[in-house]
Amino acid sequence: FSDALDSHLKKIGFSQNLADPCVWSRIRKGKQQIITSYVDDCTLACADDEARDEIMAEMRKRFEIKEGEGMPINYLLGILIQQNIEDGTVTLTQELAATKLADAFLTDEEKVRAASVRHPMLHSVILPRLKEKEVPKEKFNYLSAIGSLLYLSGCTRPDISAATGILARHGATPGTEHVRAAKRLIQYVYNTRKLGIQYSKNSKLEGKNAPVIYGQGRHPADNGKNLLTTFADSDYADCDSRRSTQGIVIMMNGGPIAWSSIRGKTICMSTAEAEVMAAVSAAKESIHLKLLLGELGVKHGKILIKEDNTACIAQAKGGLRFIRKAKHYDIALRFIQKLTVDGEVDFEYTETKEQLADLFTKALDEEKFKYFADKLMYDAE
């Protein structure tokens, strides 16, 4: 099917994106048209109904498409998508998926108690690493619960990324404490099931350079334009393996467009090294997105990476020079130094209290979690 779709899109004048082969675009009558595909689910972006009808007619010449397709998007891959053309906003939520998750893994009593769960994981509780599974699948299907949580955290719920990642580390040997933590996370998701992501064109801010502080759904550092703002952070040697957890979130138009909470592959010897490795991961993702945007006609200059470690910034911005204390990670450091010298990326110091990526590195107490989550998420209520 993929070959057939690619062949037909090329035939009708679409060009495949290099950054993402599932994105196609063409210029027709001076206006851009974009098609994205996920297997046989295709999403179309165009300027008006006339352009849409033309594309639908061209697609029907090759594929069997149901009547009524081509209307404003509603659901895609379990995500509720709401567009407000007048306000220039797009909102993504998964209330239905969160409700189904709670129905599958929580009792009625646990769903009632969910109203008091306001953050996903207790920061004071350290989950033990067990050698054998203590809770059988028949009693609580731990892996299934984690799989559902990963789906939510990867689509519209970046606020649960860190907690989900921590729980996933115990997928092979869950115990009573792990099940209790998983149920708490599901209770939080159920209690906040209307949370999602909102993007805004915010055209009224064009030409203004000063950061403006907004309420929900917008970070104080966001300038309201079609520009990436990347946050990178790391929690040094935070687990029993002594590997550090890297947190990355990339904001654009008031909402996160890419994020990750992953444990590093190597053991870092200092906080500076852990932060450099997180910055490398953030730079690679940002460069990819910059290429994607460029192919879609969005001009983007230097990528700004927000970092709260001065040693990391000094090493990255010091030019192409050898640093003796960094000789065991000099390849990663040289990569980020080269990007900085070439003007591809720049680093800006951000205080830890404003480091949005901190949300992705560890379990936070309720006050800190709420502060960051309010800047990241949109409440549809």
Short mmCIF file of C-alpha atoms in Angstrom, two decimals:
data_model
loop_
_atom_site.label_atom_id
_atom_site.label_comp_id
_atom_site.label_asym_id
_atom_site.label_seq_id
_atom_site.Cartn_x
_atom_site.Cartn_y
_atom_site.Cartn_z
CA PHE A 1 0.00 0.00 0.00
CA SER A 2 2.83 2.38 0.85
CA ASP A 3 4.36 1.91 -2.60
CA ALA A 4 0.98 2.48 -4.27
CA LEU A 5 0.37 5.65 -2.23
CA ASP A 6 3.86 7.01 -2.90
CA SER A 7 3.55 6.31 -6.63
CA HIS A 8 0.19 8.06 -6.94
CA LEU A 9 1.22 11.11 -4.90
CA LYS A 10 4.27 11.54 -7.13
CA LYS A 11 2.04 11.19 -10.19
CA ILE A 12 -0.22 14.06 -9.08
CA GLY A 13 2.69 16.36 -8.32
CA PHE A 14 3.51 15.86 -4.65
CA SER A 15 7.12 15.73 -3.45
CA GLN A 16 8.21 13.45 -0.62
CA ASN A 17 9.79 15.11 2.39
CA LEU A 18 13.38 14.07 3.11
CA ALA A 19 13.09 14.64 6.85
CA ASP A 20 9.93 12.54 7.09
CA PRO A 21 8.98 10.22 4.19
CA CYS A 22 5.36 10.18 5.42
CA VAL A 23 4.96 13.89 4.62
CA TRP A 24 4.19 15.07 1.07
CA SER A 25 3.70 18.58 -0.25
CA ARG A 26 3.12 20.53 -3.47
CA ILE A 27 2.43 24.10 -4.54
CA ARG A 28 -0.77 24.60 -6.51
CA LYS A 29 -2.01 28.06 -7.59
CA GLY A 30 0.63 29.63 -5.37
CA LYS A 31 -0.60 27.86 -2.22
CA GLN A 32 0.93 24.92 -0.39
CA GLN A 33 -0.86 21.60 0.05
CA ILE A 34 0.36 18.96 2.50
CA ILE A 35 -0.55 15.30 2.94
CA THR A 36 0.70 13.16 5.82
CA SER A 37 0.18 9.41 6.07
CA TYR A 38 0.12 6.84 8.85
CA VAL A 39 -0.33 3.50 7.03
CA ASP A 40 -3.71 4.16 5.32
CA ASP A 41 -4.77 7.12 7.48
CA CYS A 42 -4.05 10.30 5.55
CA THR A 43 -4.40 13.86 6.77
CA LEU A 44 -4.70 16.77 4.34
CA ALA A 45 -3.81 20.42 4.92
CA CYS A 46 -4.79 22.98 2.30
CA ALA A 47 -5.97 26.57 1.97
CA ASP A 48 -9.64 26.16 1.09
CA ASP A 49 -12.47 23.78 0.19
CA GLU A 50 -11.76 24.10 -3.52
CA ALA A 51 -8.23 22.77 -3.06
CA ARG A 52 -9.53 19.97 -0.84
CA ASP A 53 -12.13 18.87 -3.40
CA GLU A 54 -9.49 18.84 -6.15
CA ILE A 55 -7.15 16.63 -4.12
CA MET A 56 -9.95 14.28 -3.07
CA ALA A 57 -10.97 13.85 -6.70
CA GLU A 58 -7.37 13.06 -7.66
CA MET A 59 -7.05 10.51 -4.82
CA ARG A 60 -10.33 8.78 -5.73
CA LYS A 61 -8.97 8.04 -9.21
CA ARG A 62 -6.62 5.52 -7.58
CA PHE A 63 -8.08 4.63 -4.18
CA GLU A 64 -11.47 3.68 -2.82
CA ILE A 65 -12.40 6.44 -0.40
CA LYS A 66 -15.67 6.59 1.55
CA GLU A 67 -18.13 9.40 1.00
CA GLY A 68 -17.80 12.09 3.62
CA GLU A 69 -14.03 11.76 3.88
CA GLY A 70 -12.19 15.04 3.53
CA MET A 71 -14.22 16.88 6.15
CA PRO A 72 -12.52 18.82 8.99
CA ILE A 73 -10.48 16.43 11.08
CA ASN A 74 -12.05 15.06 14.25
CA TYR A 75 -10.32 11.90 15.48
CA LEU A 76 -6.95 10.57 14.33
CA LEU A 77 -5.32 7.50 15.92
CA GLY A 78 -7.43 7.92 19.04
CA ILE A 79 -6.63 11.64 19.38
CA LEU A 80 -9.46 14.18 19.46
CA ILE A 81 -8.40 17.13 17.30
CA GLN A 82 -10.28 20.40 17.61
CA GLN A 83 -9.52 23.32 15.31
CA ASN A 84 -10.62 26.90 15.84
CA ILE A 85 -9.79 28.71 12.61
CA GLU A 86 -10.90 32.12 13.91
CA ASP A 87 -8.73 31.94 17.03
CA GLY A 88 -5.95 30.12 15.19
CA THR A 89 -5.71 27.21 17.63
CA VAL A 90 -5.44 23.43 17.37
CA THR A 91 -6.13 21.33 20.47
CA LEU A 92 -5.25 17.65 20.96
CA THR A 93 -6.81 15.58 23.77
CA GLN A 94 -7.38 11.88 24.60
CA GLU A 95 -10.14 11.84 27.18
CA LEU A 96 -11.68 8.67 25.74
CA ALA A 97 -8.39 6.75 25.85
CA ALA A 98 -7.76 7.88 29.44
CA THR A 99 -11.23 6.74 30.47
CA LYS A 100 -10.79 3.34 28.82
CA LEU A 101 -7.45 2.95 30.61
CA ALA A 102 -9.07 3.61 33.97
CA ASP A 103 -11.95 1.24 33.20
CA ALA A 104 -9.48 -1.52 32.37
CA PHE A 105 -7.18 -1.22 35.41
CA LEU A 106 -9.04 0.55 38.22
CA THR A 107 -11.96 -0.47 40.38
CA ASP A 108 -14.94 1.85 40.79
CA GLU A 109 -13.65 2.80 44.24
CA GLU A 110 -10.17 3.59 42.86
CA LYS A 111 -11.72 5.80 40.18
CA VAL A 112 -13.59 7.74 42.85
CA ARG A 113 -10.37 8.20 44.85
CA ALA A 114 -8.62 9.42 41.68
CA ALA A 115 -10.12 12.88 42.30
CA SER A 116 -7.50 13.45 45.00
CA VAL A 117 -4.49 12.44 42.83
CA ARG A 118 -3.01 15.67 41.45
CA HIS A 119 0.44 14.53 40.31
CA PRO A 120 1.56 11.24 38.74
CA MET A 121 4.26 9.87 41.05
CA LEU A 122 5.39 10.34 44.65
CA HIS A 123 8.93 11.75 44.52
CA SER A 124 9.73 10.35 47.96
CA VAL A 125 9.12 6.71 46.97
CA ILE A 126 12.01 4.78 45.36
CA LEU A 127 10.81 1.72 43.49
CA PRO A 128 12.98 -1.35 44.26
CA ARG A 129 14.51 -3.44 41.49
CA LEU A 130 13.31 -7.02 42.00
CA LYS A 131 14.93 -10.19 40.71
CA GLU A 132 11.64 -11.99 40.15
CA LYS A 133 8.08 -11.01 39.31
CA GLU A 134 5.93 -10.78 42.43
CA VAL A 135 2.60 -9.81 40.85
CA PRO A 136 1.34 -12.26 38.18
CA LYS A 137 -0.25 -11.10 34.94
CA GLU A 138 -3.59 -12.56 36.00
CA LYS A 139 -3.69 -10.27 39.04
CA PHE A 140 -2.53 -7.10 37.29
CA ASN A 141 -1.37 -6.96 33.67
CA TYR A 142 1.53 -4.60 34.33
CA LEU A 143 3.00 -4.63 30.80
CA SER A 144 -0.38 -3.90 29.23
CA ALA A 145 -0.87 -0.94 31.57
CA ILE A 146 2.59 0.42 30.75
CA GLY A 147 1.95 -0.01 27.03
CA SER A 148 -1.26 2.04 27.26
CA LEU A 149 0.51 4.72 29.31
CA LEU A 150 3.35 4.89 26.78
CA TYR A 151 0.80 5.45 24.02
CA LEU A 152 -0.77 8.36 25.92
CA SER A 153 2.56 9.88 26.95
CA GLY A 154 3.83 9.77 23.37
CA CYS A 155 0.75 11.43 21.85
CA THR A 156 -0.80 14.10 24.06
CA ARG A 157 0.38 13.59 27.65
CA PRO A 158 4.04 14.63 27.97
CA ASP A 159 3.34 15.37 31.64
CA ILE A 160 3.40 11.63 32.41
CA SER A 161 6.54 10.79 30.38
CA ALA A 162 8.96 10.63 33.33
CA ALA A 163 6.64 8.55 35.53
CA THR A 164 5.84 6.16 32.69
CA GLY A 165 9.53 5.75 31.87
CA ILE A 166 10.40 4.97 35.49
CA LEU A 167 7.63 2.36 35.73
CA ALA A 168 8.65 0.80 32.40
CA ARG A 169 12.07 -0.08 33.84
CA HIS A 170 10.35 -2.68 36.02
CA GLY A 171 8.26 -4.29 33.28
CA ALA A 172 9.82 -7.74 33.67
CA THR A 173 9.66 -7.93 37.46
CA PRO A 174 6.80 -5.86 38.87
CA GLY A 175 6.03 -6.05 42.57
CA THR A 176 3.31 -4.74 44.84
CA GLU A 177 4.91 -1.27 45.07
CA HIS A 178 5.22 -1.04 41.28
CA VAL A 179 1.56 -1.96 40.79
CA ARG A 180 0.57 0.62 43.41
CA ALA A 181 2.62 3.28 41.59
CA ALA A 182 1.14 2.27 38.21
CA LYS A 183 -2.39 2.52 39.58
CA ARG A 184 -1.61 5.94 41.02
CA LEU A 185 -0.39 7.10 37.61
CA ILE A 186 -3.56 5.78 35.96
CA GLN A 187 -5.62 7.58 38.62
CA TYR A 188 -3.79 10.82 37.79
CA VAL A 189 -4.43 10.33 34.07
CA TYR A 190 -8.11 9.65 34.76
CA ASN A 191 -8.44 12.65 37.07
CA THR A 192 -6.82 14.91 34.43
CA ARG A 193 -8.30 13.20 31.38
CA LYS A 194 -9.29 16.51 29.81
CA LEU A 195 -5.68 17.72 29.72
CA GLY A 196 -4.06 17.97 26.30
CA ILE A 197 -1.91 20.15 24.06
CA GLN A 198 -2.90 23.36 22.34
CA TYR A 199 -1.01 25.18 19.59
CA SER A 200 -1.74 28.78 18.63
CA LYS A 201 -0.62 30.87 15.66
CA ASN A 202 -0.71 33.91 17.98
CA SER A 203 -0.16 36.32 15.09
CA LYS A 204 -0.65 39.36 17.33
CA LEU A 205 2.84 38.82 18.75
CA GLU A 206 4.64 39.16 15.42
CA GLY A 207 7.42 41.70 15.66
CA LYS A 208 7.63 41.64 19.46
CA ASN A 209 10.93 40.40 20.86
CA ALA A 210 10.22 40.58 24.58
CA PRO A 211 9.04 37.30 26.12
CA VAL A 212 5.44 37.46 27.29
CA ILE A 213 4.15 35.43 30.23
CA TYR A 214 0.94 33.55 29.50
CA GLY A 215 -1.33 31.24 31.41
CA GLN A 216 -1.92 27.61 30.56
CA GLY A 217 -0.42 26.19 27.42
CA ARG A 218 2.41 28.69 26.90
CA HIS A 219 5.88 28.85 28.38
CA PRO A 220 7.26 32.27 29.39
CA ALA A 221 10.18 31.85 26.99
CA ASP A 222 7.97 31.24 23.97
CA ASN A 223 7.83 34.20 21.59
CA GLY A 224 4.64 33.19 19.81
CA LYS A 225 6.25 32.70 16.41
CA ASN A 226 6.89 29.60 14.30
CA LEU A 227 10.21 29.02 16.05
CA LEU A 228 11.53 26.07 18.02
CA THR A 229 12.52 26.54 21.65
CA THR A 230 14.42 23.53 22.98
CA PHE A 231 14.84 22.63 26.64
CA ALA A 232 17.42 20.03 27.69
CA ASP A 233 18.12 18.69 31.17
CA SER A 234 19.50 15.64 32.95
CA ASP A 235 19.11 14.10 36.38
CA TYR A 236 22.58 12.85 37.32
CA ALA A 237 22.96 9.15 38.25
CA ASP A 238 19.41 9.01 39.55
CA CYS A 239 18.80 5.24 39.50
CA ASP A 240 20.48 2.12 40.82
CA SER A 241 22.22 1.56 37.47
CA ARG A 242 23.87 5.00 37.98
CA ARG A 243 22.83 6.04 34.50
CA SER A 244 21.35 9.52 34.14
CA THR A 245 17.88 10.33 32.86
CA GLN A 246 17.76 12.79 29.96
CA GLY A 247 14.79 15.11 29.61
CA ILE A 248 14.04 16.96 26.37
CA VAL A 249 11.08 19.05 25.29
CA ILE A 250 10.78 21.20 22.17
CA MET A 251 8.16 23.94 22.17
CA MET A 252 6.59 25.66 19.17
CA ASN A 253 3.58 27.96 18.96
CA GLY A 254 2.75 27.57 22.64
CA GLY A 255 2.82 23.76 22.88
CA PRO A 256 5.28 20.85 22.90
CA ILE A 257 5.90 19.23 19.50
CA ALA A 258 8.58 16.74 20.60
CA TRP A 259 9.65 15.39 23.98
CA SER A 260 11.43 12.44 25.57
CA SER A 261 12.35 11.06 28.96
CA ILE A 262 15.02 8.39 28.52
CA ARG A 263 17.79 6.85 30.54
CA GLY A 264 21.22 7.43 29.00
CA LYS A 265 23.05 4.49 27.43
CA THR A 266 26.31 5.20 29.28
CA ILE A 267 27.29 6.09 32.83
CA CYS A 268 28.32 9.74 33.08
CA MET A 269 31.14 10.81 35.39
CA SER A 270 29.81 14.29 36.19
CA THR A 271 26.72 16.45 35.98
CA ALA A 272 28.34 18.44 33.15
CA GLU A 273 28.83 15.26 31.11
CA ALA A 274 25.23 14.17 31.75
CA GLU A 275 23.99 17.60 30.64
CA VAL A 276 26.17 17.51 27.49
CA MET A 277 24.73 14.13 26.52
CA ALA A 278 21.20 15.50 26.99
CA ALA A 279 22.10 18.57 24.93
CA VAL A 280 23.41 16.35 22.11
CA SER A 281 20.14 14.42 22.01
CA ALA A 282 18.17 17.68 22.06
CA ALA A 283 20.28 19.15 19.25
CA LYS A 284 19.83 16.11 17.04
CA GLU A 285 16.05 16.18 17.44
CA SER A 286 15.91 19.94 16.89
CA ILE A 287 18.00 19.76 13.70
CA HIS A 288 15.68 17.09 12.36
CA LEU A 289 12.63 19.26 13.07
CA LYS A 290 14.34 22.28 11.54
CA LEU A 291 14.91 20.29 8.34
CA LEU A 292 11.26 19.18 8.38
CA LEU A 293 10.06 22.75 8.82
CA GLY A 294 12.37 24.00 6.09
CA GLU A 295 10.96 21.55 3.58
CA LEU A 296 7.47 22.74 4.51
CA GLY A 297 8.47 26.33 3.76
CA VAL A 298 9.01 27.55 7.33
CA LYS A 299 12.29 29.46 7.53
CA HIS A 300 14.13 28.87 10.78
CA GLY A 301 17.38 30.38 11.95
CA LYS A 302 19.62 29.30 14.78
CA ILE A 303 18.20 26.70 17.19
CA LEU A 304 18.10 27.92 20.78
CA ILE A 305 18.75 25.33 23.49
CA LYS A 306 17.77 26.26 27.04
CA GLU A 307 20.25 24.78 29.52
CA ASP A 308 20.63 25.21 33.30
CA ASN A 309 24.20 23.89 33.66
CA THR A 310 26.89 26.55 33.16
CA ALA A 311 29.69 23.99 32.72
CA CYS A 312 27.82 22.34 29.85
CA ILE A 313 27.24 25.73 28.20
CA ALA A 314 30.92 26.69 28.62
CA GLN A 315 32.12 23.44 27.04
CA ALA A 316 29.65 23.71 24.16
CA LYS A 317 30.29 27.39 23.40
CA GLY A 318 34.08 27.33 23.91
CA GLY A 319 34.85 26.69 20.26
CA LEU A 320 36.43 23.59 18.74
CA ARG A 321 38.85 22.93 21.55
CA PHE A 322 40.00 19.90 23.48
CA ILE A 323 38.97 19.70 27.13
CA ARG A 324 41.02 17.25 29.20
CA LYS A 325 38.21 16.53 31.65
CA ALA A 326 35.98 15.66 28.70
CA LYS A 327 38.33 13.30 26.87
CA HIS A 328 36.10 10.28 27.53
CA TYR A 329 33.12 11.97 25.85
CA ASP A 330 34.97 14.22 23.41
CA ILE A 331 33.11 12.89 20.34
CA ALA A 332 29.73 13.94 21.73
CA LEU A 333 31.17 17.26 22.90
CA ARG A 334 32.86 17.92 19.54
CA PHE A 335 29.51 17.31 17.80
CA ILE A 336 27.78 20.01 19.85
CA GLN A 337 30.80 22.36 19.60
CA LYS A 338 30.76 22.08 15.80
CA LEU A 339 27.04 22.90 15.67
CA THR A 340 27.67 25.95 17.84
CA VAL A 341 30.64 27.16 15.78
CA ASP A 342 28.67 26.71 12.56
CA GLY A 343 25.81 28.76 13.96
CA GLU A 344 23.33 25.89 13.84
CA VAL A 345 22.60 25.99 17.57
CA ASP A 346 23.12 28.38 20.45
CA PHE A 347 22.83 27.88 24.19
CA GLU A 348 21.07 30.12 26.65
CA TYR A 349 21.25 29.77 30.41
CA THR A 350 17.90 29.10 32.06
CA GLU A 351 17.39 28.89 35.78
CA THR A 352 16.44 25.44 37.05
CA LYS A 353 13.10 26.78 38.29
CA GLU A 354 12.25 27.66 34.65
CA GLN A 355 13.85 24.57 33.08
CA LEU A 356 10.83 22.93 31.50
CA ALA A 357 12.78 19.74 30.73
CA ASP A 358 13.16 19.11 34.47
CA LEU A 359 9.65 17.66 34.29
CA PHE A 360 11.05 14.83 32.12
CA THR A 361 14.00 13.77 34.30
CA LYS A 362 12.42 12.56 37.53
CA ALA A 363 9.37 12.44 39.75
CA LEU A 364 8.75 15.91 41.18
CA ASP A 365 6.82 17.03 44.22
CA GLU A 366 3.31 18.30 43.56
CA GLU A 367 4.17 22.02 43.62
CA LYS A 368 7.04 21.77 41.10
CA PHE A 369 5.18 19.32 38.92
CA LYS A 370 2.10 21.52 38.77
CA TYR A 371 4.20 24.59 37.93
CA PHE A 372 5.80 22.93 34.88
CA ALA A 373 2.73 20.97 33.80
CA ASP A 374 0.62 24.14 33.71
CA LYS A 375 3.07 25.66 31.22
CA LEU A 376 3.16 22.51 29.10
CA MET A 377 -0.43 21.30 29.07
CA TYR A 378 -3.81 22.76 28.11
CA ASP A 379 -6.90 22.11 30.21
CA ALA A 380 -9.89 21.56 27.91
CA GLU A 381 -12.38 21.99 30.77
#
